Short mmCIF file of C-alpha atoms and ligand atoms in Angstrom, two decimals:
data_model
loop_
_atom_site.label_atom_id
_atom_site.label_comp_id
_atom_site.label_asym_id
_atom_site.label_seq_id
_atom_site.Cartn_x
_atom_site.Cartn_y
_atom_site.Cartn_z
CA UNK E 5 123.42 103.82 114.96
CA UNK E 6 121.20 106.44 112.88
CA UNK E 7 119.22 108.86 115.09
CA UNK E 8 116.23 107.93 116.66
CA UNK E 9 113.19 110.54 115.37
CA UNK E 10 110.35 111.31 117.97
CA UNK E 11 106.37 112.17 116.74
CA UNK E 12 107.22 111.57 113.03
CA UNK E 13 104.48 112.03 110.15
CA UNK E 14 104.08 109.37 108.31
CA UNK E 15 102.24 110.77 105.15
CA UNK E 16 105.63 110.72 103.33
CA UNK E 17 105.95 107.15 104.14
CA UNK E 18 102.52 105.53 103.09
CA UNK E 19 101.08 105.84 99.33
CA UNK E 20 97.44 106.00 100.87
CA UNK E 21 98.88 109.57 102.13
CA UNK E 22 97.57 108.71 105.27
CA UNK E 23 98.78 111.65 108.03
CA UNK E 24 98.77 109.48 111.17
CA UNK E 25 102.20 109.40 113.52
CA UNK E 26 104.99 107.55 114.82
CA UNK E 27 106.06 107.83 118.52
CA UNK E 28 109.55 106.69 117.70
CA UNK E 29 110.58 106.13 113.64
CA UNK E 30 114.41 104.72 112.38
CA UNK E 31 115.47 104.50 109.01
CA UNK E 32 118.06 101.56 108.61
CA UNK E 33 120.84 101.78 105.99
CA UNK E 34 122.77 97.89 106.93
CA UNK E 35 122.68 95.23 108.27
CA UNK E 36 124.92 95.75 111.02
CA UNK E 37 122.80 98.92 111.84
CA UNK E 38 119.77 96.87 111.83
CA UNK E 39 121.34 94.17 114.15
CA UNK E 40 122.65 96.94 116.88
CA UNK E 41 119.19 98.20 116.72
CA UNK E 42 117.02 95.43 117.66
CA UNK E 43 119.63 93.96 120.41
CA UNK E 44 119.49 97.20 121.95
CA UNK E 45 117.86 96.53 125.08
CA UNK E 46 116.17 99.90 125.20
CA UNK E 47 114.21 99.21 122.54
CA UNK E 48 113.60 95.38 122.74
CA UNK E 49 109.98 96.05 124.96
CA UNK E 50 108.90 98.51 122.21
CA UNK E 51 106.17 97.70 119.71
CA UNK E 52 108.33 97.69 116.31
CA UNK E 53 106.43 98.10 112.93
CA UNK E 54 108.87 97.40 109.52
CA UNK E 55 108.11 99.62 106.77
CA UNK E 56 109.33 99.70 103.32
CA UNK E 57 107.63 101.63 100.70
CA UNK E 58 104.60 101.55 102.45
CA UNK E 59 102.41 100.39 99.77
CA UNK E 60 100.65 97.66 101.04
CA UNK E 61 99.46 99.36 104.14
CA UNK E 62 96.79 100.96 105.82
CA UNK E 63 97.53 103.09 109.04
CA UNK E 64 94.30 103.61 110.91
CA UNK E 65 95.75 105.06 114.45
CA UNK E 66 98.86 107.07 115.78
CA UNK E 67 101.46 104.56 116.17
CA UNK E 68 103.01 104.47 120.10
CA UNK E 69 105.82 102.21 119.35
CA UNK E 70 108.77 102.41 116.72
CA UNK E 71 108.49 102.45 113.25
CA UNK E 72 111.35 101.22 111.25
CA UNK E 73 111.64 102.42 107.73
CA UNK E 74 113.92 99.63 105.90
CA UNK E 75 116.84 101.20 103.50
CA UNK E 76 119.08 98.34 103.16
CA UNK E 77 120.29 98.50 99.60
CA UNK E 78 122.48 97.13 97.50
CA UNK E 79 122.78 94.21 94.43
CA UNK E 80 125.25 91.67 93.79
CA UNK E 81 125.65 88.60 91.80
CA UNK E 82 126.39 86.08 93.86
CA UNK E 83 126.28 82.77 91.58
CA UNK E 84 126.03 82.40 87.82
CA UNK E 85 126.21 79.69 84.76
CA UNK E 86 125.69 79.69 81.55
CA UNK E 87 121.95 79.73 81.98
CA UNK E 88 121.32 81.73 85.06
CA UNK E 89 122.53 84.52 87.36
CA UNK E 90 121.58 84.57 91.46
CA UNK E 91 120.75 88.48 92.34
CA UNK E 92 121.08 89.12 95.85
CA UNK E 93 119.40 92.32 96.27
CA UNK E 94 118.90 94.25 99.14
CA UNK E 95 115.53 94.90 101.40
CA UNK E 96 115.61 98.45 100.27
CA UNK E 97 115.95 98.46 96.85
CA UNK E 98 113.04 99.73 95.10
CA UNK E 99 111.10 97.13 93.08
CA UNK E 100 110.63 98.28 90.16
CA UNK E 101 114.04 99.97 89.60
CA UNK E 102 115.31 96.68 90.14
CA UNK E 103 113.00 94.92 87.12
CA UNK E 104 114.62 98.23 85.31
CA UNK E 105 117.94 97.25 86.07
CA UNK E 106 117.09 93.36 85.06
CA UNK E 107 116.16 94.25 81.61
CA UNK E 108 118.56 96.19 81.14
CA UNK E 109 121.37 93.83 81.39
CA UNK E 110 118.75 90.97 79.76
CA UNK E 111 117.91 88.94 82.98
CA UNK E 112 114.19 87.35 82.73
CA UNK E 113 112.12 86.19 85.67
CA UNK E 114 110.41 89.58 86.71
CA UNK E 115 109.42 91.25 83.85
CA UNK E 116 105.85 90.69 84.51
CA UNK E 117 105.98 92.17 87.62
CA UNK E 118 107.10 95.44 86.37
CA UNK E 119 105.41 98.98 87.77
CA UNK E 120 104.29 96.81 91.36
CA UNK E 121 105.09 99.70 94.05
CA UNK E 122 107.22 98.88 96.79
CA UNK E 123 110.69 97.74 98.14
CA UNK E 124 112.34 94.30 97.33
CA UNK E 125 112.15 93.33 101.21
CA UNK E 126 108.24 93.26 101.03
CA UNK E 127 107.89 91.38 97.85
CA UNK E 128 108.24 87.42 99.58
CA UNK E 129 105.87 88.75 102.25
CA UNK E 130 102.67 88.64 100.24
CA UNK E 131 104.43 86.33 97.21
CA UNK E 132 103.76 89.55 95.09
CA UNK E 133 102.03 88.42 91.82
CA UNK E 134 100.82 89.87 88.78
CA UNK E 135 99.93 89.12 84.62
CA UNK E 136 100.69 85.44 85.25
CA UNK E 137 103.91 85.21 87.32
CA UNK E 138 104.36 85.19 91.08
CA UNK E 139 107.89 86.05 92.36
CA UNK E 140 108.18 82.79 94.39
CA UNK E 141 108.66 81.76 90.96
CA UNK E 142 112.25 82.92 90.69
CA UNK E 143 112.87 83.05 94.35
CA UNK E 144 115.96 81.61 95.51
CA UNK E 145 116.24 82.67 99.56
CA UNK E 146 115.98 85.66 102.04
CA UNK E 147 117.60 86.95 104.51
CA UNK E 148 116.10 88.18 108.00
CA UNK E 149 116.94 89.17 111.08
CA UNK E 150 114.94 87.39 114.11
CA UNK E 151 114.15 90.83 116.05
CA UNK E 152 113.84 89.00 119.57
CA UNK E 153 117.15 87.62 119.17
CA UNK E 154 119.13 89.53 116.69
CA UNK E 155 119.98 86.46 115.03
CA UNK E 156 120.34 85.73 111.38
CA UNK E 157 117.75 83.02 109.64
CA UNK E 158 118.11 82.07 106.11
CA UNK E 159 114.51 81.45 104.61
CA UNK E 160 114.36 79.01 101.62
CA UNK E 161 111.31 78.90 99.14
CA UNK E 162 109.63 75.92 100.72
CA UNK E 163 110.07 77.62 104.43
CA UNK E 164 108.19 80.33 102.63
CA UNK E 165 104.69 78.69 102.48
CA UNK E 166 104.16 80.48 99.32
CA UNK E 167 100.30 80.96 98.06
CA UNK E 168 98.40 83.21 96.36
CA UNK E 169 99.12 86.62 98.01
CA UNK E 170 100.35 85.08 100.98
CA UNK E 171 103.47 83.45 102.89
CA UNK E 172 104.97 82.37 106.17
CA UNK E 173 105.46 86.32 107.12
CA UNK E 174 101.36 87.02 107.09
CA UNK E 175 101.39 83.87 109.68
CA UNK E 176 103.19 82.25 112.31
CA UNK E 177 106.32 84.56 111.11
CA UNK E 178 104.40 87.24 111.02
CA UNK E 179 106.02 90.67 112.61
CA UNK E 180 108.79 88.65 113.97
CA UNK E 181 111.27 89.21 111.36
CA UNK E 182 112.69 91.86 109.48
CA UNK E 183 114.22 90.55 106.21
CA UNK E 184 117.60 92.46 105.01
CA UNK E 185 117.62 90.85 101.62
CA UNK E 186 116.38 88.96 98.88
CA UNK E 187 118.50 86.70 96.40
CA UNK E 188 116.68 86.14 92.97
CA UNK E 189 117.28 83.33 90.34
CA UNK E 190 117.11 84.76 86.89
CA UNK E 191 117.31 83.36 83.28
CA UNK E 192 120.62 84.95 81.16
CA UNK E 193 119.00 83.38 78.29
CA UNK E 194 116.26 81.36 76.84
CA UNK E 195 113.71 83.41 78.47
CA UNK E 196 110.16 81.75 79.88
CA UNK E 197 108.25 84.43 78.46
CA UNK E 198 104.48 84.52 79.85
CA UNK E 199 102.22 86.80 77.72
CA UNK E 200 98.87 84.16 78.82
CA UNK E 201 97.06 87.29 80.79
CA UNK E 202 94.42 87.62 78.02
CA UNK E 203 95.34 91.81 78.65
CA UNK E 204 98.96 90.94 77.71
CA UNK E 205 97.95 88.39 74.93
CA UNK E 206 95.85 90.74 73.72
CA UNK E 207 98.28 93.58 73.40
CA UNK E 208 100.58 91.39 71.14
CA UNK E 209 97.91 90.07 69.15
CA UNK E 210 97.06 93.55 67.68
CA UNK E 211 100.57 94.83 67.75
CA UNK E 212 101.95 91.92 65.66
CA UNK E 213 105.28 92.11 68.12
CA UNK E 214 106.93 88.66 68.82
CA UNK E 215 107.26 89.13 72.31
CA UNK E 216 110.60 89.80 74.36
CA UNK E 217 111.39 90.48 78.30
CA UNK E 218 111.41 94.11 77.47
CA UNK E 219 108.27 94.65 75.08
CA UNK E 220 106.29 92.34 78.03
CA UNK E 221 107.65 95.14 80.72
CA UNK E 222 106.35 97.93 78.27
CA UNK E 223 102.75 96.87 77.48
CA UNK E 224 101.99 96.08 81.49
CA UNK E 225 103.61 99.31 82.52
CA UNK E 226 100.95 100.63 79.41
CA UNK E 227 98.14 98.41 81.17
CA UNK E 228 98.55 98.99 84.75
CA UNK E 229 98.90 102.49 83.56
CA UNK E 230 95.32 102.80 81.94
CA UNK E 231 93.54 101.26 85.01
CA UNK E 232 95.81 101.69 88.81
CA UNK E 233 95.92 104.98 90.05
CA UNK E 234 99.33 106.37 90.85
CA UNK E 235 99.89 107.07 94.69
CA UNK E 236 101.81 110.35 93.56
CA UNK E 237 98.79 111.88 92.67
CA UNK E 238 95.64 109.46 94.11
CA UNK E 239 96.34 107.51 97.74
CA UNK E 240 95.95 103.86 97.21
CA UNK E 241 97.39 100.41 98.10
CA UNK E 242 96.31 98.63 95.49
CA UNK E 243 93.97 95.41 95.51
CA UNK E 244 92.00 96.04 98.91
CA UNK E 245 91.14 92.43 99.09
CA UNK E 246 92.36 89.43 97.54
CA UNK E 247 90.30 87.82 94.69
CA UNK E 248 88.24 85.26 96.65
CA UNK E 249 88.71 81.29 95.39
CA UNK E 250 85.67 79.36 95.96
CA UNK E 251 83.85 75.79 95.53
CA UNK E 252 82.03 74.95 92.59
CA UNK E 253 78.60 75.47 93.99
CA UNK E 254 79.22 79.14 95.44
CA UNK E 255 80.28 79.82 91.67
CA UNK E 256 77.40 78.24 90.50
CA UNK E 257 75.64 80.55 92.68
CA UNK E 258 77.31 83.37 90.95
CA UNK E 259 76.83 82.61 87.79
CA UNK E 260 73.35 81.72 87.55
CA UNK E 261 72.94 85.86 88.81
CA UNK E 262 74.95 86.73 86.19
CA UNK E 263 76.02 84.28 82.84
CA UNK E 264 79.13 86.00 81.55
CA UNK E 265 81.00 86.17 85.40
CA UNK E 266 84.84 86.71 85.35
CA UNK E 267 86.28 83.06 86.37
CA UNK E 268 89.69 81.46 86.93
CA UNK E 269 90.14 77.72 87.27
CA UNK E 270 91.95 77.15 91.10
CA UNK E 271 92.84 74.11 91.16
CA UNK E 272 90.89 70.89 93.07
CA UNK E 273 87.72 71.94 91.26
CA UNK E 274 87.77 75.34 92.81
CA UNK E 275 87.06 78.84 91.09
CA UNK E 276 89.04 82.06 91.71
CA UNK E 277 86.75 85.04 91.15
CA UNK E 278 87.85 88.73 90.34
CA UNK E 279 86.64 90.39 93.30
CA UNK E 280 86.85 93.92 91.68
CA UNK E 281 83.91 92.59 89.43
CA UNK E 282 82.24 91.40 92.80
CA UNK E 283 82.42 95.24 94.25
CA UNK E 284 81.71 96.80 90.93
CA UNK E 285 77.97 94.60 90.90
CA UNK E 286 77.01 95.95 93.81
CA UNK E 287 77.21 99.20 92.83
CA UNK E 288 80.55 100.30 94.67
CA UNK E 289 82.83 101.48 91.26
CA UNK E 290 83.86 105.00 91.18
CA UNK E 291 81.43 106.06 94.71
CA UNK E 292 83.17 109.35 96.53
CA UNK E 293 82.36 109.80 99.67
CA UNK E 294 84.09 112.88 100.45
CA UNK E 295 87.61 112.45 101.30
CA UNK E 296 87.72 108.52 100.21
CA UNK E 297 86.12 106.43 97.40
CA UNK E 298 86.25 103.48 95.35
CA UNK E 299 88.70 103.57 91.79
CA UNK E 300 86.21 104.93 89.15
CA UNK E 301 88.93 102.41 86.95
CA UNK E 302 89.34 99.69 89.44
CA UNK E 303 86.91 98.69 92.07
CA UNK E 304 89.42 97.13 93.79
CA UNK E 305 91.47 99.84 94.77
CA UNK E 306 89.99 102.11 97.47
CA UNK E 307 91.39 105.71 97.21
CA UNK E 308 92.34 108.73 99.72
CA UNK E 309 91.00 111.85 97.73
CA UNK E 310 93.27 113.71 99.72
CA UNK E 311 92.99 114.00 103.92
CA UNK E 312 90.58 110.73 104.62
CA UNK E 313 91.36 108.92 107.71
CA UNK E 314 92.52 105.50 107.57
CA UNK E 315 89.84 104.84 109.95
CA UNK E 316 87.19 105.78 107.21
CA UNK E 317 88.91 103.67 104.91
CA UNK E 318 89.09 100.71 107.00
CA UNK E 319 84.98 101.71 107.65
CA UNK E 320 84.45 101.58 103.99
CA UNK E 321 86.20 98.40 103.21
CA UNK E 322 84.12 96.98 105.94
CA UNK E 323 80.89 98.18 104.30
CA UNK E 324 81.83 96.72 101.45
CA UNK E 325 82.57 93.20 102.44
CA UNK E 326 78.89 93.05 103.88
CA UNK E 327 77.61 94.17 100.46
CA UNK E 328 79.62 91.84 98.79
CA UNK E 329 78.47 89.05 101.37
CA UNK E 330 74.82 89.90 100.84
CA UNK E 331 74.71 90.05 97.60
CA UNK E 332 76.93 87.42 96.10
CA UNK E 333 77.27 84.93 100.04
CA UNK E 334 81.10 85.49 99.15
CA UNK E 335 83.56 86.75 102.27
CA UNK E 336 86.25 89.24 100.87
CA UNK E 337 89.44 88.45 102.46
CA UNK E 338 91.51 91.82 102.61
CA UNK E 339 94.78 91.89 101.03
CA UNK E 340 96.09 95.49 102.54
CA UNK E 341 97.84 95.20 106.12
CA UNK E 342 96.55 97.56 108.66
CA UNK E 343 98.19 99.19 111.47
P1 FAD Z 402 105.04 97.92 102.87
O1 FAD Z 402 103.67 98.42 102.56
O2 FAD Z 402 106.02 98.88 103.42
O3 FAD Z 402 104.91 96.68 103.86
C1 FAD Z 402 104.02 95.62 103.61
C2 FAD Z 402 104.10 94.62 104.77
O4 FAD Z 402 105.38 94.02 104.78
C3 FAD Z 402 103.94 95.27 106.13
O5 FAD Z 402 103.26 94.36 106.98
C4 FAD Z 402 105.37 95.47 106.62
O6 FAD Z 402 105.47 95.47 108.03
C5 FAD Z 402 106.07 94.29 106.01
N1 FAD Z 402 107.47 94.55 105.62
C6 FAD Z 402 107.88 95.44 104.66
N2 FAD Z 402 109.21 95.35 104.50
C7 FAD Z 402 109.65 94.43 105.38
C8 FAD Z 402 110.93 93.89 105.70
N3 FAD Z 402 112.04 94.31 105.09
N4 FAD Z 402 111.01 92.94 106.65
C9 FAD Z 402 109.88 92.49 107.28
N5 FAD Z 402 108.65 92.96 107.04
C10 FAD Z 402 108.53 93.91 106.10
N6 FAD Z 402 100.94 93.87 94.85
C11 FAD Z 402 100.96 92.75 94.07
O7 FAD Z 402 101.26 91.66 94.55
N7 FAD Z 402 100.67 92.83 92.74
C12 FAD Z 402 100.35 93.99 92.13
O8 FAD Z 402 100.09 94.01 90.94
C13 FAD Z 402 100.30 95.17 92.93
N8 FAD Z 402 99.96 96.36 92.38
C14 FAD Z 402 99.91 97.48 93.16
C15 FAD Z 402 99.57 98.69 92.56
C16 FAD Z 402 99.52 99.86 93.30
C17 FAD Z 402 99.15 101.16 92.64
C18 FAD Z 402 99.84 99.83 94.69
C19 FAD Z 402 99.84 101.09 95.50
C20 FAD Z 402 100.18 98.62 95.29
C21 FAD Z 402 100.21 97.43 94.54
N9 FAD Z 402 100.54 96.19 95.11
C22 FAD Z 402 100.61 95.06 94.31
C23 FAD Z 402 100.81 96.07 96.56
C24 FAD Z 402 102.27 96.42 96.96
O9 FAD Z 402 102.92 97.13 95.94
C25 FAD Z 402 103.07 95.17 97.29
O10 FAD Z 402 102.45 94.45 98.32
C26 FAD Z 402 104.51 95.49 97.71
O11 FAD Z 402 105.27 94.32 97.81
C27 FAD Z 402 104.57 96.24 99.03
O12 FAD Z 402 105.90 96.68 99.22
P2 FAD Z 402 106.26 97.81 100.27
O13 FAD Z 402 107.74 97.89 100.39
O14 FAD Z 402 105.56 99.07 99.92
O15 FAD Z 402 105.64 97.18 101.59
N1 EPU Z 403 86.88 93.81 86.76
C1 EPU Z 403 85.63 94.40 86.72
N2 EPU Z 403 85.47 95.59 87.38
C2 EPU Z 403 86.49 96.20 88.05
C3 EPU Z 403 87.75 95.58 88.10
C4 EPU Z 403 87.93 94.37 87.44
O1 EPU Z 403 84.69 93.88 86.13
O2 EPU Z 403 86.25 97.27 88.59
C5 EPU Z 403 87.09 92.55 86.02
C6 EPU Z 403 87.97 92.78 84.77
O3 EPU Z 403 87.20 93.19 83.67
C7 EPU Z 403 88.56 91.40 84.57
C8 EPU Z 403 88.70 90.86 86.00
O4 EPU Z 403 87.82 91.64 86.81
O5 EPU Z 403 87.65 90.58 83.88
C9 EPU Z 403 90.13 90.95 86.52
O6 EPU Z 403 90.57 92.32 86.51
P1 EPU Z 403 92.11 92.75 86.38
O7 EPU Z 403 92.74 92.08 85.23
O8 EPU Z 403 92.16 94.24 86.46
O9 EPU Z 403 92.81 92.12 87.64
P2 EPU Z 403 92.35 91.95 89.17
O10 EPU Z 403 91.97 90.54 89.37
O11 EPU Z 403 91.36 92.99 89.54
C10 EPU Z 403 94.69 91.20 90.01
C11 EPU Z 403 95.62 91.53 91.14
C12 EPU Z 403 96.41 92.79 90.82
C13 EPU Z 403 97.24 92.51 89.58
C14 EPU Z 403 96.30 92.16 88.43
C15 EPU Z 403 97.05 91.72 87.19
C16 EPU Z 403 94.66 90.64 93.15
C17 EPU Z 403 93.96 90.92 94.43
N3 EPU Z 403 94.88 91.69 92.36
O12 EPU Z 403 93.73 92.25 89.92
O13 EPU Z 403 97.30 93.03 91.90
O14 EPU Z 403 98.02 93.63 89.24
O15 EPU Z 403 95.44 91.06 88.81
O16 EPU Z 403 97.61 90.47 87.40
O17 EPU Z 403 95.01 89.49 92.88
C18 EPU Z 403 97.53 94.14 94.00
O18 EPU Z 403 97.71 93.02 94.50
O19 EPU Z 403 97.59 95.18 94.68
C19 EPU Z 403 97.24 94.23 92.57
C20 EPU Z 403 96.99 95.39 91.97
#
């Protein structure tokens, strides 16, 4: 078994660049590794936090218990016909190598989520999602091991409880498992290319391109580009909150403030609203507050300047759901986990 570190920083580990620390901190490289570790009855009473590129996190304290950095890589085809190939990748893997390594050898199905930040493990945990596609959408199955047990459970899509930003893992399953891989049903050919985010649409309208897995991975790299801040140089996590769906007459509310409101249809008559056009109304887009802020290009993407605390952050986001509630009677649901 890989050595055990004691009082670890985790700045390296987080893309907020939060500098908070880890009592106890593993990095696992297999699944064997992984198995020994959580049997091991020295370390079956401690708190356990899984960790993979740390993107979708907030850490607002010193952590007492262990935190277990997930490097579990590898990629294999493990089915194929004519039409499609199964990818069983490994927890590890970095996310947006492996859309990289898709178009390169002409698989479809994740295209659209190029540049998302991360590890593959973490991507069925909040059904990752962006420019149309969510990857529960060319999910096949995962694999995870139960950490009270050390068992191994095989997760299909409907065990999942897929929604928007959300599955099984931010519930009942939630901090119970730690998945090892993810296996991944791509198209070889005939491609279900979705350019419908009006962005994306956009982009090939006054480019004249026909549209192809690869040019779709190039002009939302290009568009994420001109609005997300990179963690390498700005702490972030992303969305902050989730874009809030409501009824009709909450929209209605909305929109007789203001006509031209951003609006999605939801389904069952409901309306999904862009909450980074909720925060940017009220005044939040681009304020600094010393050490932490609000995206001048995104208002839903709260930023470490350099040494905030995630405490501050947490504050801020807190601040800013009251605003959002006064203003507009909408509750922000927050889409960052926070340790
Ligand atoms: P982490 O932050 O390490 O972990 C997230 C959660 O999953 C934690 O609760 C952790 O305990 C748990 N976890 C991680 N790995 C495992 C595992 N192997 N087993 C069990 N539990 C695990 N997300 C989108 O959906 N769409 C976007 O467009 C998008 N854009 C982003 C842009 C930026 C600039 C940033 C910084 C983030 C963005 N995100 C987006 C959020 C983030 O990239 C995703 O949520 C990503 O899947 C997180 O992966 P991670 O490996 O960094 O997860
Ligand atoms: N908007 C504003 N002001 C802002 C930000 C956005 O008015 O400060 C408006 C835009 O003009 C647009 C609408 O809000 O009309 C939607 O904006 P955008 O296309 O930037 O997308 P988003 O709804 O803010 C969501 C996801 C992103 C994902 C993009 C593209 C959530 C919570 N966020 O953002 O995911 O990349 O769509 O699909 O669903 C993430 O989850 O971390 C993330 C970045």
């Amino acid at each position: 078994m890989p050595l055990l570190k004691e009082h670890i920083s985790l700045k390296p580990f987080n893309t907020f660049g939060i500098n908070a620390y880890a009592r106890w901190f593993i990095e696992l490289q297999s699944i064997e590794q992984a198995v020994e570790f959580v049997t091991d009855n020295h370390y079956q009473n401690q708190e356990m936090y899984i960790i993979g590129g740390g993107s979708n996190v907030l850490i607002t304290q010193n952590f007492e218990g262990v935190v277990v950095k997930n490097s579990i890589h590898g990629k294999r085809i493990v089915k194929e016909t004519e039409s499609h190939i199964w990818l069983k990748v490994g927890a590890g893997e970095n996310w947006h190598k492996l859309v990289l390594h898709c178009l390169e050898n002409d698989w479809g199905g994740i295209e659209n989520l190029s540049l998302i930040p991360g590890n593959v493990g973490a991507a069925p945990i909040q059904n990752i999602g962006a420019y149309g596609v969510e990857v529960k959408e060319v999910f096949e199955c995962l694999e995870a091991i139960h950490l009270a047990t050390g068992n191994i459970h095989v997760f299909h899509s409907e065990d999942c409880k897929f929604g928007y930003r959300d599955s099984i893992f931010k519930h009942e399953a939630k901090g119970k498992y730690l998945i090892t891989s993810v296996t991944f049903k791509l198209t070889r050919k005939d491609h279900q290319l979705n350019t419908s985010y009006a962005p994306v649409a956009k982009a090939f309208e006054e480019s004249g391109e026909s549209p192809s897995i690869q040019k779709i991975s190039k002009k939302i790299v290009e568009i994420r580009s001109s609005k997300l801040p990179d963690p390498k140089v700005i702490g972030n996590a992303g969305s902050f909150f989730k874009n809030p769906v409501v009824s009709k007459e909450e929209f209605e509310i909305v929109q007789e403030m203001y006509e031209r409101v951003p609006n999605y249809p939801a389904g069952d008559g409901k309306v999904k609203l862009a909450a980074g056009w909720l925060i940017e109304k009220c005044g939040w887009k681009g304020q600094r507050f010393g050490e932490y802020g609000v995206h001048s290009k995104q208002a839903l993407v709260l930023v470490n300047h350099g040494d905030a605390s995630g405490k501050k952050i947490l504050e801020l986001s807190e601040r800013i759901q009251k605003s959002v509630k006064n203003h507009f009677g909408i509750q922000l649901e927050r889409e960052v986990n926070i340790l």
